[in-house]
mmCIF file of C-alpha atoms and ligand atoms in Angstrom:
data_model
loop_
_atom_site.group_PDB
_atom_site.id
_atom_site.type_symbol
_atom_site.label_atom_id
_atom_site.label_comp_id
_atom_site.label_asym_id
_atom_site.label_seq_id
_atom_site.Cartn_x
_atom_site.Cartn_y
_atom_site.Cartn_z
ATOM 1 C CA MET A 10 69.395 3.459 -1.365
ATOM 2 C CA ALA A 11 68.800 2.163 -4.878
ATOM 3 C CA GLY A 12 70.548 3.830 -7.769
ATOM 4 C CA TYR A 13 69.312 3.926 -11.344
ATOM 5 C CA GLU A 14 70.880 4.011 -14.761
ATOM 6 C CA ILE A 15 68.571 5.018 -17.594
ATOM 7 C CA LYS A 16 69.741 4.904 -21.189
ATOM 8 C CA VAL A 17 68.540 7.497 -23.671
ATOM 9 C CA LYS A 18 68.983 6.851 -27.377
ATOM 10 C CA SER A 19 69.649 9.926 -29.522
ATOM 11 C CA LYS A 20 70.426 10.099 -33.243
ATOM 12 C CA ASP A 21 74.204 9.767 -32.944
ATOM 13 C CA PHE A 22 74.764 8.005 -29.625
ATOM 14 C CA THR A 23 73.148 6.607 -26.517
ATOM 15 C CA TYR A 24 73.806 8.386 -23.238
ATOM 16 C CA ARG A 25 73.259 7.380 -19.662
ATOM 17 C CA VAL A 26 71.356 9.187 -16.943
ATOM 18 C CA LEU A 27 72.747 8.106 -13.579
ATOM 19 C CA ILE A 28 70.647 8.695 -10.465
ATOM 20 C CA GLU A 29 72.153 7.884 -7.103
ATOM 21 C CA GLU A 30 72.979 9.547 -3.809
ATOM 22 C CA GLY A 31 76.634 10.562 -3.547
ATOM 23 C CA LEU A 32 77.400 10.595 -7.277
ATOM 24 C CA LEU A 33 78.920 14.092 -7.072
ATOM 25 C CA SER A 34 81.917 12.756 -5.167
ATOM 26 C CA GLY A 35 82.707 10.242 -7.912
ATOM 27 C CA LEU A 36 82.197 12.638 -10.812
ATOM 28 C CA GLY A 37 85.886 12.750 -11.841
ATOM 29 C CA LYS A 38 86.006 9.014 -12.357
ATOM 30 C CA THR A 39 82.620 8.747 -14.057
ATOM 31 C CA VAL A 40 83.576 11.364 -16.642
ATOM 32 C CA ARG A 41 87.098 9.948 -16.994
ATOM 33 C CA LEU A 42 85.643 6.557 -18.039
ATOM 34 C CA LEU A 43 83.753 8.308 -20.807
ATOM 35 C CA LEU A 44 86.157 10.861 -22.249
ATOM 36 C CA PRO A 45 89.803 10.717 -23.308
ATOM 37 C CA SER A 46 90.775 14.242 -22.300
ATOM 38 C CA SER A 47 92.525 15.984 -19.445
ATOM 39 C CA LYS A 48 90.829 19.380 -19.562
ATOM 40 C CA ALA A 49 87.326 20.373 -18.576
ATOM 41 C CA LEU A 50 85.316 23.558 -18.251
ATOM 42 C CA LEU A 51 83.051 23.633 -15.213
ATOM 43 C CA VAL A 52 80.107 26.019 -15.586
ATOM 44 C CA SER A 53 77.980 26.931 -12.599
ATOM 45 C CA ASP A 54 76.181 29.813 -10.945
ATOM 46 C CA SER A 55 77.527 31.507 -7.866
ATOM 47 C CA THR A 56 74.909 30.029 -5.502
ATOM 48 C CA VAL A 57 75.316 26.427 -6.636
ATOM 49 C CA PHE A 58 79.078 26.794 -6.846
ATOM 50 C CA SER A 59 79.286 27.992 -3.251
ATOM 51 C CA LEU A 60 77.353 24.876 -2.170
ATOM 52 C CA TYR A 61 78.866 22.165 -4.374
ATOM 53 C CA GLY A 62 81.777 23.678 -6.304
ATOM 54 C CA GLU A 63 84.500 22.542 -3.914
ATOM 55 C CA ARG A 64 83.186 18.974 -3.767
ATOM 56 C CA VAL A 65 82.979 18.728 -7.546
ATOM 57 C CA LEU A 66 86.426 20.279 -8.050
ATOM 58 C CA LYS A 67 87.920 17.819 -5.575
ATOM 59 C CA ALA A 68 86.247 14.913 -7.358
ATOM 60 C CA LEU A 69 87.534 16.089 -10.740
ATOM 61 C CA LYS A 70 91.049 16.949 -9.604
ATOM 62 C CA SER A 71 91.465 13.608 -7.834
ATOM 63 C CA GLU A 72 91.172 12.064 -11.308
ATOM 64 C CA LYS A 73 93.714 14.520 -12.738
ATOM 65 C CA TRP A 74 91.266 16.719 -14.593
ATOM 66 C CA GLN A 75 92.590 20.222 -15.229
ATOM 67 C CA VAL A 76 89.492 22.221 -14.514
ATOM 68 C CA SER A 77 88.719 25.788 -15.524
ATOM 69 C CA ILE A 78 85.731 27.413 -13.900
ATOM 70 C CA CYS A 79 83.161 29.807 -15.311
ATOM 71 C CA ARG A 80 80.562 31.197 -12.943
ATOM 72 C CA VAL A 81 77.491 33.231 -13.874
ATOM 73 C CA GLN A 82 74.919 35.064 -11.777
ATOM 74 C CA PRO A 83 72.002 32.862 -10.728
ATOM 75 C CA GLY A 84 68.771 33.409 -12.662
ATOM 76 C CA GLU A 85 67.205 33.621 -16.081
ATOM 77 C CA LYS A 86 68.931 36.949 -16.834
ATOM 78 C CA SER A 87 72.199 35.019 -17.303
ATOM 79 C CA LYS A 88 70.827 33.025 -20.243
ATOM 80 C CA THR A 89 72.157 35.427 -22.870
ATOM 81 C CA LEU A 90 74.594 35.512 -25.756
ATOM 82 C CA THR A 91 76.789 37.740 -23.570
ATOM 83 C CA SER A 92 77.155 34.871 -21.084
ATOM 84 C CA VAL A 93 77.811 32.460 -23.958
ATOM 85 C CA SER A 94 80.665 34.731 -25.043
ATOM 86 C CA LYS A 95 82.058 34.619 -21.532
ATOM 87 C CA LEU A 96 81.988 30.809 -21.691
ATOM 88 C CA TYR A 97 83.726 30.764 -25.101
ATOM 89 C CA ASN A 98 86.480 32.992 -23.698
ATOM 90 C CA ALA A 99 86.925 30.677 -20.725
ATOM 91 C CA ALA A 100 87.001 27.647 -23.057
ATOM 92 C CA VAL A 101 89.664 29.251 -25.287
ATOM 93 C CA LYS A 102 91.730 30.300 -22.274
ATOM 94 C CA ALA A 103 91.467 26.782 -20.829
ATOM 95 C CA GLY A 104 92.717 25.294 -24.110
ATOM 96 C CA LEU A 105 89.822 22.839 -24.433
ATOM 97 C CA ASP A 106 90.169 20.266 -27.199
ATOM 98 C CA ARG A 107 87.288 18.558 -28.992
ATOM 99 C CA ASN A 108 87.118 15.809 -26.356
ATOM 100 C CA SER A 109 87.151 18.189 -23.402
ATOM 101 C CA PRO A 110 83.809 18.276 -21.634
ATOM 102 C CA VAL A 111 81.810 21.272 -20.619
ATOM 103 C CA ILE A 112 80.343 20.256 -17.269
ATOM 104 C CA ALA A 113 77.134 22.069 -16.327
ATOM 105 C CA LEU A 114 76.683 22.124 -12.550
ATOM 106 C CA GLY A 115 73.420 23.882 -11.755
ATOM 107 C CA GLY A 116 69.755 24.251 -12.586
ATOM 108 C CA GLY A 117 68.005 24.784 -15.884
ATOM 109 C CA VAL A 118 69.630 28.130 -16.647
ATOM 110 C CA VAL A 119 73.166 26.779 -16.266
ATOM 111 C CA GLY A 120 72.325 23.616 -18.241
ATOM 112 C CA ASP A 121 70.745 25.529 -21.129
ATOM 113 C CA LEU A 122 73.534 28.089 -21.257
ATOM 114 C CA ALA A 123 76.477 25.683 -20.893
ATOM 115 C CA GLY A 124 74.755 23.297 -23.302
ATOM 116 C CA PHE A 125 74.375 25.976 -25.945
ATOM 117 C CA ALA A 126 78.040 26.982 -25.576
ATOM 118 C CA ALA A 127 79.106 23.302 -25.760
ATOM 119 C CA SER A 128 77.009 22.765 -28.880
ATOM 120 C CA THR A 129 78.747 25.570 -30.758
ATOM 121 C CA PHE A 130 82.283 25.786 -29.357
ATOM 122 C CA MET A 131 84.578 24.162 -31.958
ATOM 123 C CA ARG A 132 81.369 22.873 -33.627
ATOM 124 C CA GLY A 133 80.565 20.896 -30.519
ATOM 125 C CA VAL A 134 82.397 19.573 -27.473
ATOM 126 C CA PRO A 135 81.033 16.921 -25.069
ATOM 127 C CA LEU A 136 78.408 18.102 -22.611
ATOM 128 C CA VAL A 137 78.026 16.597 -19.145
ATOM 129 C CA MET A 138 74.949 17.663 -17.220
ATOM 130 C CA VAL A 139 75.026 17.695 -13.421
ATOM 131 C CA PRO A 140 71.590 19.131 -12.634
ATOM 132 C CA THR A 141 71.069 20.478 -9.126
ATOM 133 C CA SER A 142 67.423 21.568 -9.187
ATOM 134 C CA LEU A 143 64.553 19.104 -9.310
ATOM 135 C CA LEU A 144 63.277 20.772 -12.450
ATOM 136 C CA ALA A 145 66.594 20.363 -14.242
ATOM 137 C CA GLN A 146 66.921 16.764 -13.045
ATOM 138 C CA VAL A 147 63.531 15.685 -14.366
ATOM 139 C CA ASP A 148 63.318 17.814 -17.476
ATOM 140 C CA SER A 149 65.912 20.167 -18.920
ATOM 141 C CA SER A 150 69.049 18.054 -18.427
ATOM 142 C CA VAL A 151 67.597 15.211 -20.530
ATOM 143 C CA GLY A 152 66.580 15.385 -24.178
ATOM 144 C CA GLY A 153 69.107 17.776 -25.661
ATOM 145 C CA LYS A 154 67.280 21.095 -25.841
ATOM 146 C CA VAL A 155 69.801 23.872 -25.187
ATOM 147 C CA ALA A 156 69.204 27.574 -25.674
ATOM 148 C CA VAL A 157 69.653 31.147 -24.608
ATOM 149 C CA ASN A 158 67.128 33.957 -24.584
ATOM 150 C CA HIS A 159 66.740 36.894 -26.948
ATOM 151 C CA PRO A 160 65.149 40.183 -25.838
ATOM 152 C CA ARG A 161 62.157 39.221 -28.022
ATOM 153 C CA GLY A 162 61.676 35.774 -26.527
ATOM 154 C CA LYS A 163 62.739 32.980 -24.248
ATOM 155 C CA ASN A 164 64.912 30.199 -25.740
ATOM 156 C CA LEU A 165 64.799 31.859 -29.169
ATOM 157 C CA ILE A 166 68.418 30.932 -29.923
ATOM 158 C CA GLY A 167 69.113 27.267 -29.434
ATOM 159 C CA SER A 168 69.730 23.819 -30.779
ATOM 160 C CA PHE A 169 69.217 20.127 -30.099
ATOM 161 C CA TYR A 170 72.434 18.908 -28.526
ATOM 162 C CA PRO A 171 72.161 15.822 -26.337
ATOM 163 C CA PRO A 172 74.488 15.486 -23.371
ATOM 164 C CA ARG A 173 77.050 12.664 -23.291
ATOM 165 C CA LEU A 174 76.155 11.946 -19.681
ATOM 166 C CA VAL A 175 73.705 13.146 -17.030
ATOM 167 C CA VAL A 176 74.703 12.739 -13.384
ATOM 168 C CA ILE A 177 71.898 13.221 -10.854
ATOM 169 C CA ASP A 178 72.812 13.224 -7.189
ATOM 170 C CA PRO A 179 69.526 13.532 -5.280
ATOM 171 C CA LEU A 180 71.389 14.643 -2.149
ATOM 172 C CA VAL A 181 71.746 18.101 -3.686
ATOM 173 C CA LEU A 182 67.986 18.512 -3.281
ATOM 174 C CA ASN A 183 68.486 18.726 0.471
ATOM 175 C CA THR A 184 69.645 22.328 0.036
ATOM 176 C CA LEU A 185 66.987 23.214 -2.514
ATOM 177 C CA PRO A 186 64.516 25.851 -1.200
ATOM 178 C CA ALA A 187 60.973 24.491 -0.697
ATOM 179 C CA ARG A 188 59.659 26.854 -3.360
ATOM 180 C CA GLN A 189 62.011 25.370 -5.960
ATOM 181 C CA LEU A 190 61.108 21.849 -4.907
ATOM 182 C CA GLN A 191 57.391 22.569 -5.383
ATOM 183 C CA ALA A 192 58.068 24.144 -8.760
ATOM 184 C CA GLY A 193 60.042 21.063 -9.836
ATOM 185 C CA LEU A 194 57.268 18.763 -8.653
ATOM 186 C CA ALA A 195 54.904 20.466 -11.074
ATOM 187 C CA GLU A 196 57.011 19.091 -13.955
ATOM 188 C CA VAL A 197 57.105 15.666 -12.269
ATOM 189 C CA ILE A 198 53.309 15.562 -12.095
ATOM 190 C CA LYS A 199 53.228 16.630 -15.735
ATOM 191 C CA TYR A 200 54.600 13.234 -16.792
ATOM 192 C CA GLY A 201 51.885 11.411 -14.852
ATOM 193 C CA ILE A 202 49.199 13.484 -16.519
ATOM 194 C CA ILE A 203 50.419 13.313 -20.104
ATOM 195 C CA GLU A 204 52.225 10.007 -20.318
ATOM 196 C CA ASN A 205 51.932 7.542 -17.450
ATOM 197 C CA LYS A 206 48.720 6.819 -15.580
ATOM 198 C CA ASP A 207 50.376 4.411 -13.113
ATOM 199 C CA PHE A 208 52.841 7.118 -12.182
ATOM 200 C CA PHE A 209 49.958 9.538 -11.621
ATOM 201 C CA LEU A 210 48.321 7.009 -9.262
ATOM 202 C CA TRP A 211 51.643 6.641 -7.415
ATOM 203 C CA LEU A 212 51.869 10.421 -7.142
ATOM 204 C CA GLU A 213 48.344 10.648 -5.725
ATOM 205 C CA GLU A 214 49.483 8.301 -2.949
ATOM 206 C CA ASN A 215 52.846 9.878 -2.291
ATOM 207 C CA ILE A 216 52.704 13.577 -3.103
ATOM 208 C CA GLY A 217 52.888 14.441 0.623
ATOM 209 C CA TYR A 218 56.272 12.682 0.996
ATOM 210 C CA LEU A 219 57.562 14.430 -2.101
ATOM 211 C CA LEU A 220 56.461 17.858 -0.881
ATOM 212 C CA SER A 221 58.262 17.288 2.389
ATOM 213 C CA GLY A 222 61.424 16.375 0.492
ATOM 214 C CA GLU A 223 61.731 12.678 1.451
ATOM 215 C CA ASN A 224 64.710 11.468 -0.537
ATOM 216 C CA VAL A 225 63.542 7.872 -1.059
ATOM 217 C CA PHE A 226 60.386 9.132 -2.733
ATOM 218 C CA LEU A 227 62.196 11.841 -4.666
ATOM 219 C CA VAL A 228 64.574 9.277 -6.178
ATOM 220 C CA GLU A 229 61.605 7.204 -7.369
ATOM 221 C CA ALA A 230 59.886 10.281 -8.771
ATOM 222 C CA ILE A 231 63.036 11.446 -10.561
ATOM 223 C CA SER A 232 63.692 8.060 -12.140
ATOM 224 C CA GLU A 233 60.076 7.684 -13.323
ATOM 225 C CA SER A 234 60.163 11.204 -14.730
ATOM 226 C CA VAL A 235 63.435 10.601 -16.570
ATOM 227 C CA ARG A 236 62.041 7.346 -17.997
ATOM 228 C CA ALA A 237 58.965 9.192 -19.242
ATOM 229 C CA LYS A 238 61.063 11.952 -20.760
ATOM 230 C CA ALA A 239 63.358 9.373 -22.373
ATOM 231 C CA ARG A 240 60.387 7.577 -23.971
ATOM 232 C CA VAL A 241 59.098 10.811 -25.440
ATOM 233 C CA VAL A 242 62.401 12.176 -26.762
ATOM 234 C CA GLN A 243 63.405 8.808 -28.196
ATOM 235 C CA ALA A 244 60.151 8.727 -30.129
ATOM 236 C CA ASP A 245 60.594 12.271 -31.457
ATOM 237 C CA GLU A 246 63.977 13.782 -30.668
ATOM 238 C CA TYR A 247 63.565 16.900 -32.806
ATOM 239 C CA GLU A 248 60.031 17.768 -31.721
ATOM 240 C CA LYS A 249 58.426 17.147 -35.086
ATOM 241 C CA ASP A 250 55.227 16.066 -33.365
ATOM 242 C CA TYR A 251 54.880 13.788 -30.309
ATOM 243 C CA ARG A 252 57.524 15.557 -28.194
ATOM 244 C CA ARG A 253 55.246 18.584 -28.188
ATOM 245 C CA ILE A 254 53.214 16.905 -25.427
ATOM 246 C CA LEU A 255 56.042 17.897 -23.084
ATOM 247 C CA ASN A 256 54.867 21.455 -23.577
ATOM 248 C CA PHE A 257 51.734 20.746 -21.527
ATOM 249 C CA GLY A 258 51.158 23.841 -19.407
ATOM 250 C CA HIS A 259 53.804 25.776 -21.312
ATOM 251 C CA THR A 260 51.583 27.777 -23.687
ATOM 252 C CA ILE A 261 50.083 29.891 -20.917
ATOM 253 C CA GLY A 262 53.086 29.188 -18.650
ATOM 254 C CA HIS A 263 55.510 30.911 -21.028
ATOM 255 C CA ALA A 264 53.088 33.814 -21.534
ATOM 256 C CA LEU A 265 52.869 34.270 -17.753
ATOM 257 C CA GLU A 266 56.638 34.279 -17.398
ATOM 258 C CA ALA A 267 57.063 36.736 -20.259
ATOM 259 C CA ALA A 268 54.259 39.039 -19.069
ATOM 260 C CA THR A 269 55.964 39.268 -15.669
ATOM 261 C CA ASP A 270 59.444 39.841 -17.106
ATOM 262 C CA TYR A 271 60.709 36.432 -15.946
ATOM 263 C CA SER A 272 61.051 37.767 -12.434
ATOM 264 C CA TYR A 273 57.829 36.832 -10.623
ATOM 265 C CA TYR A 274 57.213 33.156 -11.369
ATOM 266 C CA LEU A 275 59.687 30.304 -11.296
ATOM 267 C CA HIS A 276 59.351 28.338 -14.526
ATOM 268 C CA GLY A 277 57.651 25.428 -12.737
ATOM 269 C CA GLU A 278 55.208 27.783 -10.991
ATOM 270 C CA ALA A 279 54.159 29.323 -14.295
ATOM 271 C CA VAL A 280 53.838 25.884 -15.888
ATOM 272 C CA LEU A 281 51.686 24.752 -12.972
ATOM 273 C CA CYS A 282 49.270 27.644 -13.639
ATOM 274 C CA GLY A 283 49.384 26.769 -17.334
ATOM 275 C CA MET A 284 48.576 23.117 -16.626
ATOM 276 C CA LEU A 285 45.599 24.017 -14.424
ATOM 277 C CA LEU A 286 44.204 26.268 -17.152
ATOM 278 C CA ALA A 287 44.867 23.694 -19.877
ATOM 279 C CA VAL A 288 42.877 21.154 -17.837
ATOM 280 C CA GLU A 289 40.036 23.654 -17.640
ATOM 281 C CA ILE A 290 40.150 24.262 -21.410
ATOM 282 C CA SER A 291 40.189 20.521 -22.006
ATOM 283 C CA LEU A 292 37.146 20.098 -19.773
ATOM 284 C CA ARG A 293 35.249 22.907 -21.495
ATOM 285 C CA GLN A 294 36.095 21.453 -24.917
ATOM 286 C CA ASN A 295 34.758 18.029 -23.806
ATOM 287 C CA ILE A 296 38.147 16.429 -24.312
ATOM 288 C CA LEU A 297 38.611 15.526 -20.640
ATOM 289 C CA ASP A 298 35.915 14.196 -18.299
ATOM 290 C CA LEU A 299 34.950 15.917 -15.062
ATOM 291 C CA ASN A 300 36.332 13.279 -12.727
ATOM 292 C CA ALA A 301 39.765 13.152 -14.362
ATOM 293 C CA ALA A 302 39.877 16.965 -14.433
ATOM 294 C CA ARG A 303 39.090 17.108 -10.710
ATOM 295 C CA ARG A 304 41.799 14.615 -9.838
ATOM 296 C CA ILE A 305 44.417 16.403 -11.915
ATOM 297 C CA LYS A 306 43.507 19.818 -10.532
ATOM 298 C CA THR A 307 43.543 18.531 -6.953
ATOM 299 C CA MET A 308 46.988 17.052 -7.431
ATOM 300 C CA LEU A 309 48.382 20.207 -9.068
ATOM 301 C CA ALA A 310 46.866 22.499 -6.447
ATOM 302 C CA LYS A 311 48.821 20.627 -3.766
ATOM 303 C CA CYS A 312 52.014 22.084 -5.260
ATOM 304 C CA GLY A 313 50.708 25.569 -4.507
ATOM 305 C CA LEU A 314 49.138 27.969 -6.961
ATOM 306 C CA LYS A 315 50.882 31.326 -7.120
ATOM 307 C CA ARG A 316 48.364 34.092 -7.702
ATOM 308 C CA PRO A 317 49.201 36.654 -10.419
ATOM 309 C CA PRO A 318 50.967 39.865 -9.379
ATOM 310 C CA THR A 319 49.197 43.223 -9.119
ATOM 311 C CA GLY A 320 48.934 44.913 -12.480
ATOM 312 C CA LEU A 321 48.796 41.744 -14.550
ATOM 313 C CA THR A 322 45.572 41.241 -16.509
ATOM 314 C CA ALA A 323 44.135 38.436 -18.624
ATOM 315 C CA GLN A 324 44.502 40.714 -21.669
ATOM 316 C CA LYS A 325 48.247 41.166 -21.029
ATOM 317 C CA ILE A 326 48.633 37.393 -20.878
ATOM 318 C CA ILE A 327 46.713 37.010 -24.141
ATOM 319 C CA ASP A 328 48.934 39.654 -25.759
ATOM 320 C CA ARG A 329 51.989 37.586 -24.816
ATOM 321 C CA LEU A 330 50.324 34.407 -26.059
ATOM 322 C CA LYS A 331 50.064 36.050 -29.456
ATOM 323 C CA GLN A 332 53.857 36.298 -29.560
ATOM 324 C CA ASP A 333 54.373 32.580 -28.783
ATOM 325 C CA LYS A 334 57.001 31.122 -31.102
ATOM 326 C CA LYS A 335 55.071 27.858 -31.361
ATOM 327 C CA ARG A 336 51.898 29.599 -32.505
ATOM 328 C CA ARG A 337 50.483 28.559 -35.866
ATOM 329 C CA GLU A 338 48.917 31.465 -37.773
ATOM 330 C CA ALA A 339 45.661 32.393 -36.028
ATOM 331 C CA ASP A 340 45.623 29.414 -33.684
ATOM 332 C CA PHE A 341 47.052 29.009 -30.220
ATOM 333 C CA ILE A 342 48.543 25.556 -29.858
ATOM 334 C CA PHE A 343 47.630 23.781 -26.638
ATOM 335 C CA VAL A 344 48.558 20.422 -25.199
ATOM 336 C CA LEU A 345 45.370 19.197 -23.547
ATOM 337 C CA PRO A 346 45.025 16.098 -21.383
ATOM 338 C CA SER A 347 42.496 13.674 -22.861
ATOM 339 C CA ALA A 348 42.563 11.277 -19.884
ATOM 340 C CA ILE A 349 44.903 10.704 -16.962
ATOM 341 C CA GLY A 350 48.057 9.483 -18.698
ATOM 342 C CA SER A 351 47.521 10.852 -22.176
ATOM 343 C CA ALA A 352 47.391 14.164 -23.979
ATOM 344 C CA THR A 353 46.543 15.585 -27.338
ATOM 345 C CA ILE A 354 47.707 18.643 -29.262
ATOM 346 C CA VAL A 355 44.862 20.959 -30.169
ATOM 347 C CA PRO A 356 44.651 24.349 -31.890
ATOM 348 C CA VAL A 357 42.460 26.727 -29.922
ATOM 349 C CA ASN A 358 41.217 29.959 -31.446
ATOM 350 C CA ASP A 359 38.331 30.958 -29.210
ATOM 351 C CA LEU A 360 39.643 34.117 -27.554
ATOM 352 C CA ASN A 361 36.620 34.402 -25.264
ATOM 353 C CA LEU A 362 37.179 30.907 -23.932
ATOM 354 C CA LEU A 363 40.829 31.708 -23.342
ATOM 355 C CA LYS A 364 40.063 34.957 -21.547
ATOM 356 C CA ASN A 365 37.422 33.342 -19.318
ATOM 357 C CA VAL A 366 39.744 30.517 -18.397
ATOM 358 C CA ILE A 367 42.749 32.770 -17.755
ATOM 359 C CA GLU A 368 40.620 34.876 -15.388
ATOM 360 C CA LEU A 369 40.256 31.805 -13.178
ATOM 361 C CA LEU A 370 43.866 32.433 -12.146
ATOM 362 C CA TRP A 371 42.543 35.265 -10.011
ATOM 363 C CA PHE A 372 39.192 33.892 -8.926
ATOM 364 C CA GLU A 373 39.114 30.103 -8.735
ATOM 365 C CA ASP A 374 39.874 28.451 -5.399
ATOM 366 C CA TRP A 375 41.857 25.619 -6.934
ATOM 367 C CA GLY A 376 42.735 24.125 -3.575
ATOM 368 C CA VAL A 377 39.213 22.884 -2.877
ATOM 369 C CA VAL A 378 38.287 21.259 -6.187
HETATM 370 N N1 LIG B 28 61.157 20.721 -21.851
HETATM 371 C C1 LIG B 28 60.495 20.286 -23.005
HETATM 372 C C2 LIG B 28 61.302 19.412 -23.885
HETATM 373 O O1 LIG B 28 62.390 19.014 -23.526
HETATM 374 O O2 LIG B 28 60.890 19.119 -24.985
#
């Protein structure tokens, strides 16, 4: 099967994103060609490590890497400064030098956490991302955003710290639960909606293959997504403006995650709800036409809409929206699609509109639009 190499230019260097089946087994050599060191810190969570840890260790040790391992519990609750401290201790104990990589083997939580530790340990050591969830492969491993959470908000403590290398082995998706695959596909579709009309058309044709986990199609979808992400972050690495379009679906998505204590929705599931509602807002604001809105909603609904949990209300979601760190004074900042393949950033301050649209989460039958 075809492999891809996508180059991403950041301020200080260009890094490669490699996408190919079987790359995990050659990881030791790939990293060796890049970095003149003998020590590495491998960061993972216990679930991913039990699936792929041995294979990765073997690949690293066969190239004479001295590997120290730091495992955290799976899940968002591990993205804390306490975990970062644990990683620093492991890095000190391992005797890492400034060329020793931190290798993040896992999904978005592991990548964000290991990335934040790498960005600060000894003022920065090389970061190698080995994303194992679809969401991490198409989004969080590329572009350099690393962060941990604070009790008052998600990703409140973070920095921009691009990886030196991203290694994507699509074979790891074969063990990914269907729910996680669907959640990752939401972020894949995002790129078609906001950035690449041709990709959206391709997705309309092939979404069924992607949902059933067909590797050939997943590889194509991952590489197109990474290309889209690369275009955006190269144009605006530090999110001064254009990069904000990547937050499509995230305004309400983040509020949903926060209002449910990060334990009900997967990130991609919450973003999917947020994208559906943003499309509705865009339609009601006459930014998006009816036909495009229908096509986008139909595509998103195929990834499965998760209904809100008992006890959650539109008002609770609005209360969380008010705490959004990206909010500008009285306005809520939304990324709204303006056509298939492009998006615009719009302040919205009509609370009635927001409430009416959020209530559709409970009542609209999105699957039949
Ligand atoms: N996940 C959004 C970004 O990287 O900007």
